[in-house]
PDB file of C-alpha atoms in Angstrom:
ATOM      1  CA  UNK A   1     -26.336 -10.971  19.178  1.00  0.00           C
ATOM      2  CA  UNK A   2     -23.743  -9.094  17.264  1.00  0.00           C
ATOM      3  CA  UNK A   3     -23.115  -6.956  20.178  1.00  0.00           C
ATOM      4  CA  UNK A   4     -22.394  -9.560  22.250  1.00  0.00           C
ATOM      5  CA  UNK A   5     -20.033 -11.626  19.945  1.00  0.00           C
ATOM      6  CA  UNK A   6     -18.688  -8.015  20.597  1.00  0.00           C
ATOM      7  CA  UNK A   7     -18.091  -8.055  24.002  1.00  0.00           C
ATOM      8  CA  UNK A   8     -16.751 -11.322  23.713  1.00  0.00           C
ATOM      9  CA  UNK A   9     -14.188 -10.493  21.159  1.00  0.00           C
ATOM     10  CA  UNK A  10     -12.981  -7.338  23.228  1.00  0.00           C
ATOM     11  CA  UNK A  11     -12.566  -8.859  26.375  1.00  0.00           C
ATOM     12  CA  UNK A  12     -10.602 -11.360  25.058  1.00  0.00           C
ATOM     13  CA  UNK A  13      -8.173  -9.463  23.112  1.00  0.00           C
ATOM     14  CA  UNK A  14      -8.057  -7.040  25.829  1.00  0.00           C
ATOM     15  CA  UNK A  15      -6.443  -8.633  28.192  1.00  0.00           C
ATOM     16  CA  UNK A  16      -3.447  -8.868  25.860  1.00  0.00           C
ATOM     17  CA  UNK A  17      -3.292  -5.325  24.297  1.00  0.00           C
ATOM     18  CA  UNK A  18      -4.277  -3.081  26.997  1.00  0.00           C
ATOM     19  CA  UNK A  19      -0.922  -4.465  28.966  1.00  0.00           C
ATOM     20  CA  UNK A  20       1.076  -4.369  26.117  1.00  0.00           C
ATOM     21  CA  UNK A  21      -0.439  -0.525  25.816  1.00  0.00           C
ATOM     22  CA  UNK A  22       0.344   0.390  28.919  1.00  0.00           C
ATOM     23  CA  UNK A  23       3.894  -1.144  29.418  1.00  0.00           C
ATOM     24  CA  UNK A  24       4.874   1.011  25.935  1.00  0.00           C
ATOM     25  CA  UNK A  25       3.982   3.933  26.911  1.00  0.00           C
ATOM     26  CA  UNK A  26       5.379   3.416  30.206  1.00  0.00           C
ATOM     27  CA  UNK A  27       8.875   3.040  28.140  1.00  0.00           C
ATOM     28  CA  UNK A  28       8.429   5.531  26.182  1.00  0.00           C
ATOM     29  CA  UNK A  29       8.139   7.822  29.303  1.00  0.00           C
ATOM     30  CA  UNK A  30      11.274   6.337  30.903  1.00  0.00           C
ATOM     31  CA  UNK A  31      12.972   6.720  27.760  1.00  0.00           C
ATOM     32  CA  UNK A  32      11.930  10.207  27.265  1.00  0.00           C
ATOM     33  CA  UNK A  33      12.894  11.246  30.552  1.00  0.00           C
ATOM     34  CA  UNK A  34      16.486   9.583  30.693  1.00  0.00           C
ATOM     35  CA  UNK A  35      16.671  11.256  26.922  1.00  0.00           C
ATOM     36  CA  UNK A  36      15.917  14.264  28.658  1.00  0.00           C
ATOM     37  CA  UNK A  37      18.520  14.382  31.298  1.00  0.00           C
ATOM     38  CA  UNK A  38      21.454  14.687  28.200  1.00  0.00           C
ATOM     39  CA  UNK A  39      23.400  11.888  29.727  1.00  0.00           C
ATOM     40  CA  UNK A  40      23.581   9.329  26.961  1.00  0.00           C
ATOM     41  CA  UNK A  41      24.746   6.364  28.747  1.00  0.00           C
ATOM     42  CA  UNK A  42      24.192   2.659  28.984  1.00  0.00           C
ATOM     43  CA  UNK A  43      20.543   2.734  30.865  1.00  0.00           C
ATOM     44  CA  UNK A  44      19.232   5.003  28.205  1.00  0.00           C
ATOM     45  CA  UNK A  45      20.756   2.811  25.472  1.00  0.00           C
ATOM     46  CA  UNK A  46      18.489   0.051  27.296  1.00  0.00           C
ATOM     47  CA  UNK A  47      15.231   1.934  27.583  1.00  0.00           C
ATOM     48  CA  UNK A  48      15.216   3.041  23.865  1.00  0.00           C
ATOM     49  CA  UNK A  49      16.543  -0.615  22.832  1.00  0.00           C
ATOM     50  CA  UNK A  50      13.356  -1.769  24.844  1.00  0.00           C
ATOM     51  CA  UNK A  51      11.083   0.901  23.715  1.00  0.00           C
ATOM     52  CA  UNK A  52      11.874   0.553  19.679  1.00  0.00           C
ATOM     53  CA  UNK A  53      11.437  -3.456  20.433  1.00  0.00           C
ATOM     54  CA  UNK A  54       8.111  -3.163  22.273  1.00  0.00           C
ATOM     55  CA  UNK A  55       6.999  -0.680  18.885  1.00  0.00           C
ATOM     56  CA  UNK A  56       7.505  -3.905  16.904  1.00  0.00           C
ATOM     57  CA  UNK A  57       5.936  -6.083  19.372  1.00  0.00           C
ATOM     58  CA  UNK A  58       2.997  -4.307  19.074  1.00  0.00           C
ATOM     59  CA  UNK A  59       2.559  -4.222  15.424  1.00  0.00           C
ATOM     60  CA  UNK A  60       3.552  -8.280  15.426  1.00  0.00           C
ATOM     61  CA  UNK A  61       0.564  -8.791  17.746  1.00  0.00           C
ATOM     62  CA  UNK A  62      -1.757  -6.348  15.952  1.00  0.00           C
ATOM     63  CA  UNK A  63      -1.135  -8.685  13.029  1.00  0.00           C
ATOM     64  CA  UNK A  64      -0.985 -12.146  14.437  1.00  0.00           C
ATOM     65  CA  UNK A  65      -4.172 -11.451  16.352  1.00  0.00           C
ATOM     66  CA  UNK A  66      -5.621 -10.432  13.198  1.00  0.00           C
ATOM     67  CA  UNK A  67      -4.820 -13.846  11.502  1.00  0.00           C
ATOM     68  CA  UNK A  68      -5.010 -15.955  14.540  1.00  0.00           C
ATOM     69  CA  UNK A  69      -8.901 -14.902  16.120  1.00  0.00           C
ATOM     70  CA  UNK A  70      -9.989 -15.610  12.669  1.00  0.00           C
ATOM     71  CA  UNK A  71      -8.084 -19.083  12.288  1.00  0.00           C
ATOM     72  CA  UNK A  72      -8.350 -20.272  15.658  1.00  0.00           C
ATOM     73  CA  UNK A  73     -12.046 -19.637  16.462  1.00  0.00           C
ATOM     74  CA  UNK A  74     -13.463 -19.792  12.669  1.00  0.00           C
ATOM     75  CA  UNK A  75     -11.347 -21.982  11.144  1.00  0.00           C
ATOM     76  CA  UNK A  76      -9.709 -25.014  13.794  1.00  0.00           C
ATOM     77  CA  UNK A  77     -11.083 -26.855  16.885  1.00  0.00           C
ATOM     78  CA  UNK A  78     -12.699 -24.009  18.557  1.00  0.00           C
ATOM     79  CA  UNK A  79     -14.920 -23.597  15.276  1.00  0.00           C
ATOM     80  CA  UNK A  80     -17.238 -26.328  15.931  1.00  0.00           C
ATOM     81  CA  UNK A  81     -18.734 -24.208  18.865  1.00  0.00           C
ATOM     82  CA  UNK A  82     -18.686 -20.762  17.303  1.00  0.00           C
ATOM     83  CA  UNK A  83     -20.464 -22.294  14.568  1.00  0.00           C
ATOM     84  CA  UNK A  84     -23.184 -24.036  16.838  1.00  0.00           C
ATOM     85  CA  UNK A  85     -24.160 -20.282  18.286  1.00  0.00           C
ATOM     86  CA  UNK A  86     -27.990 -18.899  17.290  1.00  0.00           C
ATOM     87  CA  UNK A  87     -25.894 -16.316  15.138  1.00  0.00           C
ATOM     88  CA  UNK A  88     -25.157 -15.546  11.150  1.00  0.00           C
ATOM     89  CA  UNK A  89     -22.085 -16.704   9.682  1.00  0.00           C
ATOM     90  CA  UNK A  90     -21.580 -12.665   8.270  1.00  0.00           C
ATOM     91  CA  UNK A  91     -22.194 -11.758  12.454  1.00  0.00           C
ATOM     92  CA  UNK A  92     -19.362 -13.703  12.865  1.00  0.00           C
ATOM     93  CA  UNK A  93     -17.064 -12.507  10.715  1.00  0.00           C
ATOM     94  CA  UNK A  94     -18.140  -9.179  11.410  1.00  0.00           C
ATOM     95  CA  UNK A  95     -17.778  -9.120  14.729  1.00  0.00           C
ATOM     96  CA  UNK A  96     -13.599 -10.013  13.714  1.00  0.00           C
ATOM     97  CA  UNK A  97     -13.277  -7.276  11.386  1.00  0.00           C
ATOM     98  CA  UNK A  98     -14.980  -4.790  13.995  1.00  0.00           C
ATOM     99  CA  UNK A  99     -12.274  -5.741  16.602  1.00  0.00           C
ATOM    100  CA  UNK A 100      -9.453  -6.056  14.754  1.00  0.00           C
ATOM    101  CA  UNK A 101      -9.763  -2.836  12.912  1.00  0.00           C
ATOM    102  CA  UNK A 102     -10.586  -0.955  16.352  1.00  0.00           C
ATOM    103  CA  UNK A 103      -7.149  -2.920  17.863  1.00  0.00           C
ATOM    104  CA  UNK A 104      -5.345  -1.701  14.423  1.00  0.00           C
ATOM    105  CA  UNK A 105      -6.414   1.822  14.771  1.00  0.00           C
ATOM    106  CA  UNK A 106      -5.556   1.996  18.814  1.00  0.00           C
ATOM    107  CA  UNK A 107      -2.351   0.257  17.865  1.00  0.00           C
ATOM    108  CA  UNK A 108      -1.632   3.256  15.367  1.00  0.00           C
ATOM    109  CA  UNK A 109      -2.925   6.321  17.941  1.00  0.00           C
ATOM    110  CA  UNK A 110      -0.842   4.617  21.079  1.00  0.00           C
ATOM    111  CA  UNK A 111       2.421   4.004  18.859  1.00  0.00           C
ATOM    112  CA  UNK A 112       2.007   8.068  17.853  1.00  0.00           C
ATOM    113  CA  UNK A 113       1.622   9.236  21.269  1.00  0.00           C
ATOM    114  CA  UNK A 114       4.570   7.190  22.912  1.00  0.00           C
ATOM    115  CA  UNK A 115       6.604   8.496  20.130  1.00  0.00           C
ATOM    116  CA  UNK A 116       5.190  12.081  21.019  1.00  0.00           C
ATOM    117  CA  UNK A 117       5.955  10.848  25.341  1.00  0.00           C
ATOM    118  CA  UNK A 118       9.167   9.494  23.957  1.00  0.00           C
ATOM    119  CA  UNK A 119      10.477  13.443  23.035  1.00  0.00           C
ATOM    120  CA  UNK A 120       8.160  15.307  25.807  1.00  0.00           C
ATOM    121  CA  UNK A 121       8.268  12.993  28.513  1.00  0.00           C
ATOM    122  CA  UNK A 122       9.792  16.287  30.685  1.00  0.00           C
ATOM    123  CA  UNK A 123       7.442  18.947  29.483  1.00  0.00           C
ATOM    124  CA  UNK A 124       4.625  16.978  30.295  1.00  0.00           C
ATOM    125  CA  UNK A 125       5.538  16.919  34.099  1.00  0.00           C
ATOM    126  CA  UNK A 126       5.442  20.486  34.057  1.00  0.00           C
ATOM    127  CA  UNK A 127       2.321  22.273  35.434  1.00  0.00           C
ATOM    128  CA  UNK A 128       2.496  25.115  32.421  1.00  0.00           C
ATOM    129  CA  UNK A 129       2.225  22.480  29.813  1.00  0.00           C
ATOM    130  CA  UNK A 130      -1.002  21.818  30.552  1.00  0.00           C
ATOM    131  CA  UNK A 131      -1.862  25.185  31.192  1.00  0.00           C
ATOM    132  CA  UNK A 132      -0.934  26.058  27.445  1.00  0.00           C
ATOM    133  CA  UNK A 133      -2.496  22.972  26.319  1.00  0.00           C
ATOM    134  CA  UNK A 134      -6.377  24.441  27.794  1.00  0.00           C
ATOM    135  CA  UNK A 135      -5.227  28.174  27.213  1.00  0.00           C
ATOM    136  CA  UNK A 136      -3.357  28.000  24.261  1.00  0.00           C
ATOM    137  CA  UNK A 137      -3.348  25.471  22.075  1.00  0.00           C
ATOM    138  CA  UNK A 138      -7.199  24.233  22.407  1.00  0.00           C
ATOM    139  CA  UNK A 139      -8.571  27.858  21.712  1.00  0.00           C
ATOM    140  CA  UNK A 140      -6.381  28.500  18.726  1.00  0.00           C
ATOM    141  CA  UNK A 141      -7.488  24.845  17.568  1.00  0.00           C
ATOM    142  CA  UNK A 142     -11.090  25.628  17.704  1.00  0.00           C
ATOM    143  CA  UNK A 143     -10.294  29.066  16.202  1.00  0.00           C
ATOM    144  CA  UNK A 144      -8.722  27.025  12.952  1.00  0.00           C
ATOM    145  CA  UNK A 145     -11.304  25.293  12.348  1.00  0.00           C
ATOM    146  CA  UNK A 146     -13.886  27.801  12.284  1.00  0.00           C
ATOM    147  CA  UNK A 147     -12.234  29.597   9.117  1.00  0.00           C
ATOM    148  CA  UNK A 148     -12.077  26.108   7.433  1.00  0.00           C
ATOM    149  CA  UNK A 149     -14.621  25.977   4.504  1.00  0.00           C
ATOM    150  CA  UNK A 150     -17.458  23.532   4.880  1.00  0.00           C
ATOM    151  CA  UNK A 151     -16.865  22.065   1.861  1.00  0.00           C
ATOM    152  CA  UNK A 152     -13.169  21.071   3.223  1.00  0.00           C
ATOM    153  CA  UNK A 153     -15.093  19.300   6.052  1.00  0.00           C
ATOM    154  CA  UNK A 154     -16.415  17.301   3.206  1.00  0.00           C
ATOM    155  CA  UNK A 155     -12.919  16.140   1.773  1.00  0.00           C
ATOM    156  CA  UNK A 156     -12.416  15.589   5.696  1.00  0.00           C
ATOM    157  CA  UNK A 157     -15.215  12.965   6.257  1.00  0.00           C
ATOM    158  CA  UNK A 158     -14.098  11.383   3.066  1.00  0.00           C
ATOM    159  CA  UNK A 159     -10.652  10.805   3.732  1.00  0.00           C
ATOM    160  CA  UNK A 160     -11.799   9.471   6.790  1.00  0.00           C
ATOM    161  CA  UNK A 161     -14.218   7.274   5.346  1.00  0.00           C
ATOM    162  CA  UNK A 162     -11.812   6.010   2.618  1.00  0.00           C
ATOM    163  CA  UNK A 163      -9.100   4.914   5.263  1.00  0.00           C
ATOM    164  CA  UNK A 164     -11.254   2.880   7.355  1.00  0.00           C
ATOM    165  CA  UNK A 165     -12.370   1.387   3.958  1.00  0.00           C
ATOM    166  CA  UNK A 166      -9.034   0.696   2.999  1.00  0.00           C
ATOM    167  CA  UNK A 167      -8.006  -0.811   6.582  1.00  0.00           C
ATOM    168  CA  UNK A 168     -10.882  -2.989   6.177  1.00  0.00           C
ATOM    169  CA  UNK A 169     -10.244  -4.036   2.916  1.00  0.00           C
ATOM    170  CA  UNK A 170      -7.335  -5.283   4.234  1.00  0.00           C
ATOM    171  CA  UNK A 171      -8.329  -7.223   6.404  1.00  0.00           C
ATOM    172  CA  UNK A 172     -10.614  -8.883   4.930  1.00  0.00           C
ATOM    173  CA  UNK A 173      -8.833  -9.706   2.277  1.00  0.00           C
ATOM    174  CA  UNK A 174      -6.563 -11.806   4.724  1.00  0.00           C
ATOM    175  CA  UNK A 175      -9.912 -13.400   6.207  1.00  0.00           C
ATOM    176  CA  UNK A 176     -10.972 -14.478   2.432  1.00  0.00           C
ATOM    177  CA  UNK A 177      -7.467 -16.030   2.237  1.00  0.00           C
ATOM    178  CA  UNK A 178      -7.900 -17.956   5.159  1.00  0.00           C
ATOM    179  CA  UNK A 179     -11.096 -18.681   4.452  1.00  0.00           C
ATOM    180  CA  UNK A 180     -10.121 -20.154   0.913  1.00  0.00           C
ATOM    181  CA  UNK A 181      -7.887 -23.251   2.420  1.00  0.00           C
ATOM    182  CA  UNK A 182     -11.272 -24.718   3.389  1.00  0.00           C
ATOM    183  CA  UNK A 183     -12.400 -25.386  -0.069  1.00  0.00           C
ATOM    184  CA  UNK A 184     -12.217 -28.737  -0.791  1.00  0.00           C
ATOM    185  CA  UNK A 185      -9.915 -28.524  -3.887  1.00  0.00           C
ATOM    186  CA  UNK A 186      -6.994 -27.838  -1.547  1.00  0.00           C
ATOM    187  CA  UNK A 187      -7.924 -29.515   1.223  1.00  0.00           C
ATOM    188  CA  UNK A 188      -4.218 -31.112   1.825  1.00  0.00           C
ATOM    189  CA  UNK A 189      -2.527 -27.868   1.377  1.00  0.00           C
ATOM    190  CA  UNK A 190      -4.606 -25.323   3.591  1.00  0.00           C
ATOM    191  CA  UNK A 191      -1.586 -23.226   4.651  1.00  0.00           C
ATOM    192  CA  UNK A 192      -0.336 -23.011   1.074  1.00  0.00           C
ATOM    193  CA  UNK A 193      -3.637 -22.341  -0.376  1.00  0.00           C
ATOM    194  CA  UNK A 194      -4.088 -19.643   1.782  1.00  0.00           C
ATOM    195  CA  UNK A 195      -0.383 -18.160   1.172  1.00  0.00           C
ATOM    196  CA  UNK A 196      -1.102 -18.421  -2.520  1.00  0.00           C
ATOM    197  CA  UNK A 197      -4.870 -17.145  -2.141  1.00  0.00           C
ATOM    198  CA  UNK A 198      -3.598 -14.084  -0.493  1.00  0.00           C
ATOM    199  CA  UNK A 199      -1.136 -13.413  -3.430  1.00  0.00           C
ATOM    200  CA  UNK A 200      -2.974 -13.499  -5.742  1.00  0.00           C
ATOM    201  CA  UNK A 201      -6.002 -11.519  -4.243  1.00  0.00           C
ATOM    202  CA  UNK A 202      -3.169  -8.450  -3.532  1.00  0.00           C
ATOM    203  CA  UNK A 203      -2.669  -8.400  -6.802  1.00  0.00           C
ATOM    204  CA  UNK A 204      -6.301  -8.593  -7.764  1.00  0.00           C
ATOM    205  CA  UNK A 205      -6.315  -5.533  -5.274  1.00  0.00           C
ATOM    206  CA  UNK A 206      -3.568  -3.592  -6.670  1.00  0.00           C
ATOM    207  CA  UNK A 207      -4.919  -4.141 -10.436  1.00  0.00           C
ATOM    208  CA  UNK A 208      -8.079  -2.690  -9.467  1.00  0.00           C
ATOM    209  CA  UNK A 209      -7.195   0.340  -7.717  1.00  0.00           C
ATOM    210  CA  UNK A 210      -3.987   1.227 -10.228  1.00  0.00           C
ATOM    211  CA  UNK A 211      -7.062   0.948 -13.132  1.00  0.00           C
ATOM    212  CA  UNK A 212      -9.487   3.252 -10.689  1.00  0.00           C
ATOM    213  CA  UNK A 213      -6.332   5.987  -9.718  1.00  0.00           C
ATOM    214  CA  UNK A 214      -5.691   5.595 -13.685  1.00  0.00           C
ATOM    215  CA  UNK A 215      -9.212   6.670 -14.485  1.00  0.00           C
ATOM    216  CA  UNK A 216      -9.574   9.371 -12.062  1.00  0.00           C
ATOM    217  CA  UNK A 217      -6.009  10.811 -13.346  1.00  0.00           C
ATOM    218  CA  UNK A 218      -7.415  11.222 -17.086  1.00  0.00           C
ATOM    219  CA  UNK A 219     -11.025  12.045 -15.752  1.00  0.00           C
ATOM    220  CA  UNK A 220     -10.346  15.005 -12.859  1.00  0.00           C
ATOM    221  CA  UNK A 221      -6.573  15.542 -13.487  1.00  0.00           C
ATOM    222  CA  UNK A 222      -5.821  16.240 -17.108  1.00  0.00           C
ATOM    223  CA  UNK A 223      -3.474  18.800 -16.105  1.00  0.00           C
ATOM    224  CA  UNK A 224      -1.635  17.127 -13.794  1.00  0.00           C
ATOM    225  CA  UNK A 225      -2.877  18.077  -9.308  1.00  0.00           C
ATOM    226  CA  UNK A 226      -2.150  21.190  -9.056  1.00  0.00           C
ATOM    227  CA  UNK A 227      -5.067  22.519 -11.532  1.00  0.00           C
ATOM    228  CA  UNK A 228      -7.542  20.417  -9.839  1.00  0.00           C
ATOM    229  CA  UNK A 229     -10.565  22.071  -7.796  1.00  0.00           C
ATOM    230  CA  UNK A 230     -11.537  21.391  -4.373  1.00  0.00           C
ATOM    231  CA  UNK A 231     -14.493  19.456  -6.187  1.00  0.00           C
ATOM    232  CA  UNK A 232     -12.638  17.515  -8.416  1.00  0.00           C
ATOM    233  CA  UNK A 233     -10.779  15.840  -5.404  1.00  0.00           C
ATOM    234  CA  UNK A 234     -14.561  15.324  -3.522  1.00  0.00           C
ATOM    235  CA  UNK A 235     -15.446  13.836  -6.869  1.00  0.00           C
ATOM    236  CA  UNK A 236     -12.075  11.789  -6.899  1.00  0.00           C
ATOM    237  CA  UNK A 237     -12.002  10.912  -2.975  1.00  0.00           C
ATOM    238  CA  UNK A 238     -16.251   9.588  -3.592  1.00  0.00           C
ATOM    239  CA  UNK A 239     -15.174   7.511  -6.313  1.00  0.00           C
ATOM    240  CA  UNK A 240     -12.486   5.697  -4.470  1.00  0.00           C
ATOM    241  CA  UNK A 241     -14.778   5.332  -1.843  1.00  0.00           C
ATOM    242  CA  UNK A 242     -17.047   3.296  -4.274  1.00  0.00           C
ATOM    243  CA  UNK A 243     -14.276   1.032  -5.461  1.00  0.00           C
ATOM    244  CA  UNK A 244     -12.912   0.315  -2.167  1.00  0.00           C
ATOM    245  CA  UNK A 245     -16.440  -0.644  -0.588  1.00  0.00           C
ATOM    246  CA  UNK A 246     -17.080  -2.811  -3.821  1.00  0.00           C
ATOM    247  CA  UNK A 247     -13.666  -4.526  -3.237  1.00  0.00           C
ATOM    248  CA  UNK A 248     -14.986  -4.941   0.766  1.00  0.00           C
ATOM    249  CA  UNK A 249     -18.726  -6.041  -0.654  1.00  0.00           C
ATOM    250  CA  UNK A 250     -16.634  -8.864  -2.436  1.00  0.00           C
ATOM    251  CA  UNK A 251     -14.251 -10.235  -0.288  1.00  0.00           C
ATOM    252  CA  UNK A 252     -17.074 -10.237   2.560  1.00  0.00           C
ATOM    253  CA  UNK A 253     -19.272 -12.177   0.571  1.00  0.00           C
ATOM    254  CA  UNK A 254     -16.380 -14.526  -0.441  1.00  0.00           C
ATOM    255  CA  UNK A 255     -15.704 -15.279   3.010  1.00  0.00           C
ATOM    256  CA  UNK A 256     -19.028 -15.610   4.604  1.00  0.00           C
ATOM    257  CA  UNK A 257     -19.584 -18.196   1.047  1.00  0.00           C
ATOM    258  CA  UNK A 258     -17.258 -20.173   2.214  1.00  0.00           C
ATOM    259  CA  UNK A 259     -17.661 -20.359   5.677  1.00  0.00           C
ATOM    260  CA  UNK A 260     -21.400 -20.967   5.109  1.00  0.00           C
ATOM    261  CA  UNK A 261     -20.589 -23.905   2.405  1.00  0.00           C
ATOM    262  CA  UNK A 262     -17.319 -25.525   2.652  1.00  0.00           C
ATOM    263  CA  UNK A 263     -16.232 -24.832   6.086  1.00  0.00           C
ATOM    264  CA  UNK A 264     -13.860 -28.286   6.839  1.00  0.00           C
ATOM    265  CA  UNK A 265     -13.077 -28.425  10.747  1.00  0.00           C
ATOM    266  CA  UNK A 266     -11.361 -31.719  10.467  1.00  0.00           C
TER     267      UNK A 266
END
């Protein structure tokens, strides 16, 4: 069932990001290419003015659609028939962290390559770009990371690990705050609880990891970074790791608490 909540959840987010996707980097090739041609004038002051404000745009809407899919179908009218489906509340919310972080994370990569269109938009009409890119560049690539050290692919997989973590922390951490205007306590003030929950919670967040940074300083780093050992960061990177899944463990579980107990639709 969680796959199809899925489904659901993609196709109807899609239908406003994959536009906005497209008509970005479709301004950030314009832009390139009238950046290109050296002539400075008032149709490339547009097409940059229009690219920059469609950068924004899509950040706004990776954030609003964060909030609002959570609110709208969870928390308001539309909640009395997501809560009615043969599913878990945690499927549920699950389903809304899955998407949004996969929408935050395609926001990121398609912002970084329209900047990258945005200064090669000419090169990449060339024929011998893409000739270097499958004769040069990709060979040398694999080539790299051959020589790298497996236990660097380790620090890899963990930095990896520990941003998705951290994006997901995130986010959830807005869900819980949503979540917490349903409690009956602040029933009258939902918006403000939640402004207030969210606070308060960031700087629950910040306390902890400042405390965990603090003890892996004194624990791995006595003598300040640049003594450290490649296992001493792999010890430091799997230790973060645990803290930031705890901190995910918790607000999940406050979320999916409160939907499952003092969910108020009315």
């Amino acid at each position: 069932m969680l796959g199809k909540l899925l489904k659901y959840e993609f196709k109807s987010t899609a239908r406003t990001f994959l536009p906005l996707y497209g008509i970005l980097l479709l301004s950030a090739f314009i832009s390139g290419l009238l950046t290109d041609s050296n002539s400075w004038n008032l149709a490339t002051r547009i097409s940059n003015t229009i690219f920059f404000g469609l950068c924004f745009a899509v950040l706004v809407l990776t954030v609003l659609t964060l909030i609002q899919r959570f609110s709208r179908n969870l928390l308001q009218d539309e909640g009395y028939l997501m809560m009615t489906l043969p599913v878990k509340t945690y499927q549920l919310i699950l389903s809304k962290l899955l998407c949004a972080m996969v929408w935050s994370i395609g926001s990121i990569f398609v912002g970084m390559f329209a900047f990258y269109l945005l200064f090669s938009a000419t090169s990449i009409l060339s024929l011998s770009f893409w000739q270097s890119i499958f004769t040069d560049f990709l060979p040398s690539f694999f080539d790299l990371l051959a020589t790298i050290p497996g236990v660097y692919y380790w620090t890899l997989t963990q930095s990896f690990l520990l941003s998705l973590l951290t994006l997901s922390s995130f986010i959830l951490m807005v869900y819980l705050s949503l979540a917490t205007g349903q409690l009956p306590m602040v029933a009258k003030h939902k918006k403000l609880a939640s402004f207030g929950a969210f606070i308060l919670l960031y700087i629950f967040n910040q306390i902890i990891m400042i405390k965990s940074l603090a003890f892996i300083t004194e624990t791995y780093y006595p003598h300040m970074f640049f003594s450290s050992s490649i296992s001493d960061l792999n010890n430091s990177l799997s230790l973060m790791i645990a803290v930031v899944f705890a901190l995910n463990l918790a607000f999940f579980a406050g979320t999916n608490h409160i939907l499952q107990k003092h969910l108020n639709l009315e």
